[in-house]
Coordinates of N, CA and C in Angstrom, one line a residue:
X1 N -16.8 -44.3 28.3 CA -17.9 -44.3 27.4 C -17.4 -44.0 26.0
X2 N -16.3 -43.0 25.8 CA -16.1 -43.0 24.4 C -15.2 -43.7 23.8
X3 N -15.1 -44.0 22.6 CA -14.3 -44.9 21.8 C -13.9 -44.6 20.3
X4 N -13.1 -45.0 20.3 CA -12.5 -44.3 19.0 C -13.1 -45.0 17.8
X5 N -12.9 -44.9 16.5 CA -14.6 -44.9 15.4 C -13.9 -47.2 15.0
X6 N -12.9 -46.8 15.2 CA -12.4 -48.8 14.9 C -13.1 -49.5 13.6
X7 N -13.1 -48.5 12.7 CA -13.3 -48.2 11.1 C -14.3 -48.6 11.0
X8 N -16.0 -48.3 12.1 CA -17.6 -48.0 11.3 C -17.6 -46.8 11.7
X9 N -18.0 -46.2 10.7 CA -18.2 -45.3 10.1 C -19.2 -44.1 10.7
X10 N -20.2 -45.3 11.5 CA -21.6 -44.6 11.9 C -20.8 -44.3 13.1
X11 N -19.9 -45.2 13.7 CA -19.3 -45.0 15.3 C -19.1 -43.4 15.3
X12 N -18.0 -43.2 14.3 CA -17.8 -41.9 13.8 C -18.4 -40.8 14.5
X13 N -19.9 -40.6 13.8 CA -20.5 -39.4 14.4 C -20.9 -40.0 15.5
X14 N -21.5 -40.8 16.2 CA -21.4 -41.3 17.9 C -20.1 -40.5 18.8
X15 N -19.0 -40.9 17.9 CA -18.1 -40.5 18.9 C -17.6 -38.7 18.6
X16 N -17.6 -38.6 17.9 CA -17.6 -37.0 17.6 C -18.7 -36.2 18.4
X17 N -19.9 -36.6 18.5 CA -21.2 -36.2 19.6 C -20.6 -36.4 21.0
X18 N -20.2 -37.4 21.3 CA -19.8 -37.6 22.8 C -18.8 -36.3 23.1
X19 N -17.9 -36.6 21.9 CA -16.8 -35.6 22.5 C -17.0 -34.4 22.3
X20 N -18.3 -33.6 21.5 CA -18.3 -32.4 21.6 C -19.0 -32.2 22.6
X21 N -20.3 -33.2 23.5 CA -20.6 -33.0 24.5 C -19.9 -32.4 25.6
X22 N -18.9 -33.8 25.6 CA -17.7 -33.6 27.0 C -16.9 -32.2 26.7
X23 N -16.9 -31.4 25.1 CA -16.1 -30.6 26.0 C -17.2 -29.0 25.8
X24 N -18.5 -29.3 26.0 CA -19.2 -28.5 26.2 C -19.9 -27.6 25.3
X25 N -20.1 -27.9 24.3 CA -20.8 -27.5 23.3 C -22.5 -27.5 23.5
X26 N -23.0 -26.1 22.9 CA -24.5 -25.8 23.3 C -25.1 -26.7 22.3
X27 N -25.6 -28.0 22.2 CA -25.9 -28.4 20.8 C -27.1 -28.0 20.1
X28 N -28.5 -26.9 21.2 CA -29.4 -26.7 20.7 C -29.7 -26.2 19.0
X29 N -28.7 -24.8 19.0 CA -28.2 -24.4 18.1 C -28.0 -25.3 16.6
X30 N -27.7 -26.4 17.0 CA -26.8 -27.4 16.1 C -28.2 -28.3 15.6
X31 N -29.0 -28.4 16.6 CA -30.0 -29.3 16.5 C -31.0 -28.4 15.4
X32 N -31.5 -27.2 16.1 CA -31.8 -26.3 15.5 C -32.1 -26.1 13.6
X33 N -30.7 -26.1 13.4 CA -30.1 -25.8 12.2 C -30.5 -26.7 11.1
X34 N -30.3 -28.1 12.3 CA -30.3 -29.6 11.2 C -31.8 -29.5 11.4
X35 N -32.4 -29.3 12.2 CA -34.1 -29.2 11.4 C -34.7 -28.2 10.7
X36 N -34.1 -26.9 10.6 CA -34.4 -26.6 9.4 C -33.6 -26.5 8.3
X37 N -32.7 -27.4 8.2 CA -31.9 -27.1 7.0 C -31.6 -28.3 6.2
X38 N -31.4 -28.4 5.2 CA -31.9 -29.6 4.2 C -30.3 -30.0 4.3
X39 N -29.5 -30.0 4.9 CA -27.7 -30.4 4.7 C -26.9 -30.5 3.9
X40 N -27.7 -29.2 2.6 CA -27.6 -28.9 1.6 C -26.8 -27.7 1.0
X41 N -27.1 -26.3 1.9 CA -27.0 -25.1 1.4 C -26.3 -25.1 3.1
X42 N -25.6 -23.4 2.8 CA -25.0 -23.2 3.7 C -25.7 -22.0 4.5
X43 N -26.3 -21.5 3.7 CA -27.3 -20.4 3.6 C -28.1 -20.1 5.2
X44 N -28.9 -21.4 5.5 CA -29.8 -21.6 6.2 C -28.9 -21.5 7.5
X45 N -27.9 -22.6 7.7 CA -26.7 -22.5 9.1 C -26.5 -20.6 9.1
X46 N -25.6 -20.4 8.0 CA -25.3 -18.9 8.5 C -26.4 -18.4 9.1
X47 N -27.4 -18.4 8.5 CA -28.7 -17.0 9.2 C -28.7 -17.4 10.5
X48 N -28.8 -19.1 11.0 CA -28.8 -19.4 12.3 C -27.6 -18.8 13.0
X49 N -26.1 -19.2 12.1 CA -25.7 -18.6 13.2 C -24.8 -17.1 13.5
X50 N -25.8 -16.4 12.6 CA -25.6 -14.9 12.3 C -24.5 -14.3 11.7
X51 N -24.7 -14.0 10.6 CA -24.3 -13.5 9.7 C -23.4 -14.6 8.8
X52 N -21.8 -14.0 8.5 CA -20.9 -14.7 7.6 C -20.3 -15.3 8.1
X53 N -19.8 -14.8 9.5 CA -19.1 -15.8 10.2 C -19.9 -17.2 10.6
X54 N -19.2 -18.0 9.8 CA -19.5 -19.3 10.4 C -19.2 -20.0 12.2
X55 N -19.6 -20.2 13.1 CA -19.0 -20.5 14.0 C -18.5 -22.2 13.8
X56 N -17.7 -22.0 15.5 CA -16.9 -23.5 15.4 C -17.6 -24.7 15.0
X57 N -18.4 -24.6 16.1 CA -19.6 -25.9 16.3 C -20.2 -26.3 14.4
X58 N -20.2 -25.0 13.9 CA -20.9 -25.2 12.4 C -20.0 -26.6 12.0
X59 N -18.6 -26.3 12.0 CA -18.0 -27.4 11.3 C -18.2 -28.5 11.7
X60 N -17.8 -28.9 13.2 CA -18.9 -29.8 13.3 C -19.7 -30.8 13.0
X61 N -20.6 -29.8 13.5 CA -21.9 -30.8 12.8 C -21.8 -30.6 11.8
X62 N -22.1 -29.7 10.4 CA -21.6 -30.0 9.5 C -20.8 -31.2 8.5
X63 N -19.9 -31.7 9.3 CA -18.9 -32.4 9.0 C -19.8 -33.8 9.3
X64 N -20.2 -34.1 10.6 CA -20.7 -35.0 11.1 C -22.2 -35.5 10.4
X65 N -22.8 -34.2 9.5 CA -24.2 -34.7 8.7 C -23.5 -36.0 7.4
X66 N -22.1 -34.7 7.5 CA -21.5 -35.3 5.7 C -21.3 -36.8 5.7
X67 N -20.9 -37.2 7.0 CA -19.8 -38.1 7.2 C -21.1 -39.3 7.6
X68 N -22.6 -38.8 8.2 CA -23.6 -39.5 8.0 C -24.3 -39.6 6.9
X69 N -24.4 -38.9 5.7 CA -24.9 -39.0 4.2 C -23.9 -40.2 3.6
X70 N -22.4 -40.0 4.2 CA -21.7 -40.9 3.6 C -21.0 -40.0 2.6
X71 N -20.8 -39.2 2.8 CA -20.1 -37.6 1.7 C -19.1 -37.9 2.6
X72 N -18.0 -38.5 2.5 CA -16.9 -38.9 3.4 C -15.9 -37.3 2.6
X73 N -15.8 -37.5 1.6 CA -14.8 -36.2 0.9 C -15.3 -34.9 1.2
X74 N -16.9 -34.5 1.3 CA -17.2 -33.5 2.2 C -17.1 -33.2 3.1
X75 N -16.8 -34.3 3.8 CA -16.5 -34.1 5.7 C -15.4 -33.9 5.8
X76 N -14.6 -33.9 5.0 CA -12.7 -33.5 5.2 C -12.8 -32.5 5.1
X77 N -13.6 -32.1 3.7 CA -13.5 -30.7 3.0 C -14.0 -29.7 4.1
X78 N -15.1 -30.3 4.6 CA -15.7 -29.1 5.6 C -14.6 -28.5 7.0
X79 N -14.0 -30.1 7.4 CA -13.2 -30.4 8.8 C -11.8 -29.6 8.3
X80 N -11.0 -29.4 7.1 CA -10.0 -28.9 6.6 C -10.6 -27.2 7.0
X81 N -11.7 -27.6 6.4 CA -12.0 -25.6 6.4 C -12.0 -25.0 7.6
X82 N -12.8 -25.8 8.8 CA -12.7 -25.4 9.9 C -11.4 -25.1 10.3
X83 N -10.6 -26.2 10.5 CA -9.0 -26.2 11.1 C -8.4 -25.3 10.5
X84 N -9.0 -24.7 9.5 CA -7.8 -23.5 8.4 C -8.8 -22.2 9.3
X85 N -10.0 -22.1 9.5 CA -10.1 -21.2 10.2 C -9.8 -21.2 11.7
X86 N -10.4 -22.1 12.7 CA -10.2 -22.0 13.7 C -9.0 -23.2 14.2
X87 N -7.5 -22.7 14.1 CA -6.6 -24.1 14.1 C -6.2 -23.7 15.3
X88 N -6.6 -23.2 16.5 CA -6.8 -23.4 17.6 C -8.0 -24.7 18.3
X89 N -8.6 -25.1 17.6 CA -9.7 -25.9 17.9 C -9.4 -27.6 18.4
X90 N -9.1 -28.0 19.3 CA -8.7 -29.3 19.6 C -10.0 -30.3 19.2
X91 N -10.9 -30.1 18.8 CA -12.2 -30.6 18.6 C -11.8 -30.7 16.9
X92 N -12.0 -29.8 16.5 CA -11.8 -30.0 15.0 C -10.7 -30.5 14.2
X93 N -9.6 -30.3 14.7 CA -8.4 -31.5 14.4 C -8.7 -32.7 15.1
X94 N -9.4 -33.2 16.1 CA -9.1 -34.3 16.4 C -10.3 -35.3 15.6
X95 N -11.1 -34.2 15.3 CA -12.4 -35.4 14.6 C -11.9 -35.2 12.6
X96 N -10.8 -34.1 12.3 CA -10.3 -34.4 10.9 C -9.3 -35.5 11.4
X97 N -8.5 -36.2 12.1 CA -7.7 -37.4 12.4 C -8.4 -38.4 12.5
X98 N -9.6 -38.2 13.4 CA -10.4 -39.4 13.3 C -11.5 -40.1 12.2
X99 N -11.7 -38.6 11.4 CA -12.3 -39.0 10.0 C -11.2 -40.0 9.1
X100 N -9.6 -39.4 9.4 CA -8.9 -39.8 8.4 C -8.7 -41.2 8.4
X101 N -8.4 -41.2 9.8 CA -8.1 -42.7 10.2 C -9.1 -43.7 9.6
X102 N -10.7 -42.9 9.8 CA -11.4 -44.2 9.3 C -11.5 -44.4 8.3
X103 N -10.9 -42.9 7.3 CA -11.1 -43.6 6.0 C -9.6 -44.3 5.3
X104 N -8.7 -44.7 6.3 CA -7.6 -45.4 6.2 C -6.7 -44.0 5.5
X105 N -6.9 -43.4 5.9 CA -5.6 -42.3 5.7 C -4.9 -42.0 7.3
X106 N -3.9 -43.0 7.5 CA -3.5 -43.4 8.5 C -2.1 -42.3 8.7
X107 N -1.7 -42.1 8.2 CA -0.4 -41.4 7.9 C -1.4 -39.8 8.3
X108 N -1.8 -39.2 6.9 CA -2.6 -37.8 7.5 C -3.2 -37.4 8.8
X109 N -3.6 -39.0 9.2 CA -4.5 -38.8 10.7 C -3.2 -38.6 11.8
X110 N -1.9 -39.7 11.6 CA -1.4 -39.2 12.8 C -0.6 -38.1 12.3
X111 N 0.2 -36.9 11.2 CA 0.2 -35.8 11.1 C -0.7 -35.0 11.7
X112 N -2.0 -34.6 11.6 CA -2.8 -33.8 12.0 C -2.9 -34.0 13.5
X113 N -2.8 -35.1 14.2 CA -2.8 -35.1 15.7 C -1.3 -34.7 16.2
X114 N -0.4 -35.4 15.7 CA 0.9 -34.8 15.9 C 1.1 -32.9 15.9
X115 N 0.3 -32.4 15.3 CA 0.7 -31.0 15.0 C 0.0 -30.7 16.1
X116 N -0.9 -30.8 16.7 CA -2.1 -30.7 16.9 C -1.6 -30.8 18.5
X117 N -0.8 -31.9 19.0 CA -0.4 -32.2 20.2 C 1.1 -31.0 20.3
X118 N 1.8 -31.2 19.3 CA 3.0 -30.0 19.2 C 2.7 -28.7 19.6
X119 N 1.2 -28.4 19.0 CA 1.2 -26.7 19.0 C 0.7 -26.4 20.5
X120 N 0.1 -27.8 21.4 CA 0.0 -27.7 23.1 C -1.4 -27.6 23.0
X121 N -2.0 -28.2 21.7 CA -3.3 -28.4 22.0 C -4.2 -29.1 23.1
X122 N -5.0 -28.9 24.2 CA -4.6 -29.8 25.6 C -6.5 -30.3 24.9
X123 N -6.4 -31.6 24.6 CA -7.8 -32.4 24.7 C -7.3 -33.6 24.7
X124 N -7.7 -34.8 25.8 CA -7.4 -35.7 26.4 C -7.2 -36.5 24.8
X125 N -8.1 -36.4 24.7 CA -8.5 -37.6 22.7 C -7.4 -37.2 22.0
X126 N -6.6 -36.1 22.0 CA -5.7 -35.9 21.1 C -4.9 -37.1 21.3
X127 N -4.1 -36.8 22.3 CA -3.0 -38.1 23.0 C -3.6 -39.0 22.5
X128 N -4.7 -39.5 23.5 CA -5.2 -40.8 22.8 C -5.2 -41.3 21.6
X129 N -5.6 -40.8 20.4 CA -5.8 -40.9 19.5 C -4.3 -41.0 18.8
X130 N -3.2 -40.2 18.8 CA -1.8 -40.5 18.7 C -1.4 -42.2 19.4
X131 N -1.6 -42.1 20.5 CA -1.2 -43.4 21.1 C -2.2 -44.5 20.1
X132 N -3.5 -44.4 20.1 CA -4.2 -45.6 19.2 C -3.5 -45.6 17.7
X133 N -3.0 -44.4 17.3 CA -2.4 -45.0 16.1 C -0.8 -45.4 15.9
X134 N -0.3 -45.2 16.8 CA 0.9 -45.9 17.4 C 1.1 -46.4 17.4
X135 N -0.1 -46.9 18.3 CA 0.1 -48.7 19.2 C -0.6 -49.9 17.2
X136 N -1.7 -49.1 17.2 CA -1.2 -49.8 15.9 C -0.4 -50.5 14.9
X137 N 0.3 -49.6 14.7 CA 1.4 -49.7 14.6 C 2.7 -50.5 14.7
X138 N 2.4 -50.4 15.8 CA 3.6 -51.5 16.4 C 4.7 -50.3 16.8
X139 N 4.4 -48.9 16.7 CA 5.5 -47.8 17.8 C 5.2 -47.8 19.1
X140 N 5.3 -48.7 20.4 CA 4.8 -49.1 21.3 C 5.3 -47.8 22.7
X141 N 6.5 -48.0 22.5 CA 7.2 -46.8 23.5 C 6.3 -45.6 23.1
X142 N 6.5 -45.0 21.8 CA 5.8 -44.0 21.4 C 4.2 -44.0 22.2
X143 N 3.6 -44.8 21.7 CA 2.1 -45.6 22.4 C 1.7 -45.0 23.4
X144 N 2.9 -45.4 24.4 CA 2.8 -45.5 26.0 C 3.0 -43.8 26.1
X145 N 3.9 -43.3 25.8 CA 4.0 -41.6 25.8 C 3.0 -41.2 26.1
X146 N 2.2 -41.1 24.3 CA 0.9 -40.1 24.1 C -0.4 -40.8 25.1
X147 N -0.4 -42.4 25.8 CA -1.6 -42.4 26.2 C -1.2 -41.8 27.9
X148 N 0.2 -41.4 28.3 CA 0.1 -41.2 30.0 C -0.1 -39.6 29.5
X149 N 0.2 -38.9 28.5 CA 0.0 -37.7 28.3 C -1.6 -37.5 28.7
X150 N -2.3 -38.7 27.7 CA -3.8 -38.5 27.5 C -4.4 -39.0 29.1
X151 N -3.5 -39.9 29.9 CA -4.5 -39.9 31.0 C -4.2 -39.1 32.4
X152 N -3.0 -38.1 31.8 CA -2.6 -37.7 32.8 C -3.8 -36.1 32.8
X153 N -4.3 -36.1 31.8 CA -5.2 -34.9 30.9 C -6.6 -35.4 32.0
X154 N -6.9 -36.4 31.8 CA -8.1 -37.2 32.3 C -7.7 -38.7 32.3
X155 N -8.1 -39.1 33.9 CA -7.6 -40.0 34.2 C -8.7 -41.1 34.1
X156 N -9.9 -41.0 33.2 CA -11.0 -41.9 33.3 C -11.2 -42.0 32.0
X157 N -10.2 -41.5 30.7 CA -10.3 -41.5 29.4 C -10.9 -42.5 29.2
X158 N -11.3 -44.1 29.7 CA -11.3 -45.2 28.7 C -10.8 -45.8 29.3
X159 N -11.4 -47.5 29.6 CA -10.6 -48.6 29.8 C -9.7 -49.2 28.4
X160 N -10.4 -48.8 27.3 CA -9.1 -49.2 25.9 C -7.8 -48.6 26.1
X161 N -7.8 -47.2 26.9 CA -6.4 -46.6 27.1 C -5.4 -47.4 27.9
X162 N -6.4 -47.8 29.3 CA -5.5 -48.7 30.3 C -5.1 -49.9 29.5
X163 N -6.2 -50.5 28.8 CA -5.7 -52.2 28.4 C -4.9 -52.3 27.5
X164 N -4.6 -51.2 27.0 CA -3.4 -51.0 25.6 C -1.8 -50.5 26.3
X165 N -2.3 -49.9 27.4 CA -0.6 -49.6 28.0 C -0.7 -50.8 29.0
X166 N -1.7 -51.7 29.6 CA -1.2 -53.0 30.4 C -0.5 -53.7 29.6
X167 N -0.7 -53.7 27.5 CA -0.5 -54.4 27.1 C 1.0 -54.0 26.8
X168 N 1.2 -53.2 26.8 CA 2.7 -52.7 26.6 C 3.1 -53.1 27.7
X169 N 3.1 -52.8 28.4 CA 4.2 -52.9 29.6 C 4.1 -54.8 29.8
X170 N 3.1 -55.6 29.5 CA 3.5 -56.7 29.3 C 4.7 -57.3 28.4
X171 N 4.4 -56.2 27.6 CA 5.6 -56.6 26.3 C 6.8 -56.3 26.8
X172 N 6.9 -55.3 27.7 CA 8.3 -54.7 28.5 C 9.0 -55.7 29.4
X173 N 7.7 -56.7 29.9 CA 8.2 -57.9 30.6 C 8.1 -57.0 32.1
X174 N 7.1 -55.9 32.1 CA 6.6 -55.2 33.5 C 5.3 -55.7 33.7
X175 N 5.2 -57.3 34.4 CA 4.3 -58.0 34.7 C 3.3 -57.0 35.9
X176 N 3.9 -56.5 36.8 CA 3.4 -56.2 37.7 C 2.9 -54.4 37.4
X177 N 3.4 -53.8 36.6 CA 2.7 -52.6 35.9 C 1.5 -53.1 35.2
X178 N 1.9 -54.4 34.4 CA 1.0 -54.5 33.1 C -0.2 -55.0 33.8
X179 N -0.6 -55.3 35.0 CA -1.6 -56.2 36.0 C -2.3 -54.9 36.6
X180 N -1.6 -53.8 37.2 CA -2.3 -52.4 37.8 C -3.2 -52.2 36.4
X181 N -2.7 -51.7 35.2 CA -2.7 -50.7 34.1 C -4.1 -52.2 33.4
X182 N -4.3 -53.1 34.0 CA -5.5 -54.1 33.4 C -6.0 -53.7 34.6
X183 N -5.8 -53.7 35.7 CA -6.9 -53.7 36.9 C -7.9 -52.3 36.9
X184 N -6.7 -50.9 36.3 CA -7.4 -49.9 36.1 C -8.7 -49.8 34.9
X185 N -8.3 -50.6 34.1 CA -9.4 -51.0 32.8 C -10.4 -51.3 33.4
X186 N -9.8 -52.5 34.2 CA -11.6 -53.1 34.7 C -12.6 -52.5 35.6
X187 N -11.4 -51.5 36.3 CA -12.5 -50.0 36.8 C -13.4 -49.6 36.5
X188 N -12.8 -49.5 35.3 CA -13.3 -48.0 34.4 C -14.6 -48.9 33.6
X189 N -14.1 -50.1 33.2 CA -15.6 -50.6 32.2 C -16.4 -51.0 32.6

């Protein structure tokens, strides 16, 4: 079901929602917030979510209103601040890579996943997300790495994960890999 943003914009917060669902976030809180808070002041989030400390989820949504106003430079700015506070967060580096990407900062996006995968960050979308920008690319071996990383994490990431490594291994001239790795796509979709 989820998909990477394939530069709209709106996909964006769609897929940022999926993925903080899947990895279990209370959204009431979040919902909460955005009804009484004009997505303006910060004021209103903190009291919700007690005191100074901002929590994770703040960035977030947060990031996710910005990036729906179309404050694309706010949503970095918010997503930077998070990762600088919580850079344990596999959620919050992976939606500052996937902001970047859409806003064609292709280079920063795969830095930020790259670091992100190095420091043993374990969220399936990381990989993936490395491998989508890869395979773009045209670094195909690399590709194939980060997406058996991502489905060895979860093995139902996405039929785009299987049809992008059938498509490699076609290129390998691994006809009979490249036919499993399409048959598993058509599972999954």
């Amino acid at each position: 079901m989820e998909r990477e943003p394939k530069g709209n914009r709106n996909n964006l917060l769609f897929w940022a929602f999926c993925e903080a669902l899947r990895c279990g976030y209370d959204l009431r809180p979040i919902a909460e917030a955005a009804l009484r808070n004009s997505y303006q002041e910060r004021i209103t989030v903190r009291e919700v979510a007690g005191g100074d400390g901002l929590p994770e989820r703040w960035y977030w949504a947060q990031s996710l209103v910005r990036a729906r106003q179309q404050a694309f430079d706010d949503a970095e700015a918010t997503l930077r601040e998070g990762v600088e506070r919580y850079p344990g967060s596999p959620v919050l580096r992976n939606n500052l890579a996937a902001l970047l990407d859409s806003l064609g900062k292709v280079e920063q996006a795969e830095e930020i996943v790259r670091e992100a995968v190095t420091d043993g960050l374990v969220l399936p979308q990381l990989s993936k997300n490395l491998g989508d920008l890869l395979y773009r690319s045209g670094r195909y071996d690399d590709a194939w790495d980060a997406y058996q990383r991502a489905t060895k994490l979860d093995p139902n990431l996405g039929d785009d994960v299987y049809f992008k490594m059938g498509n490699i291994a076609y290129r390998r001239m691994d006809h009979a890999k490249a036919a499993a790795m399409w048959q598993r796509a058509l599972e999954l979709n």
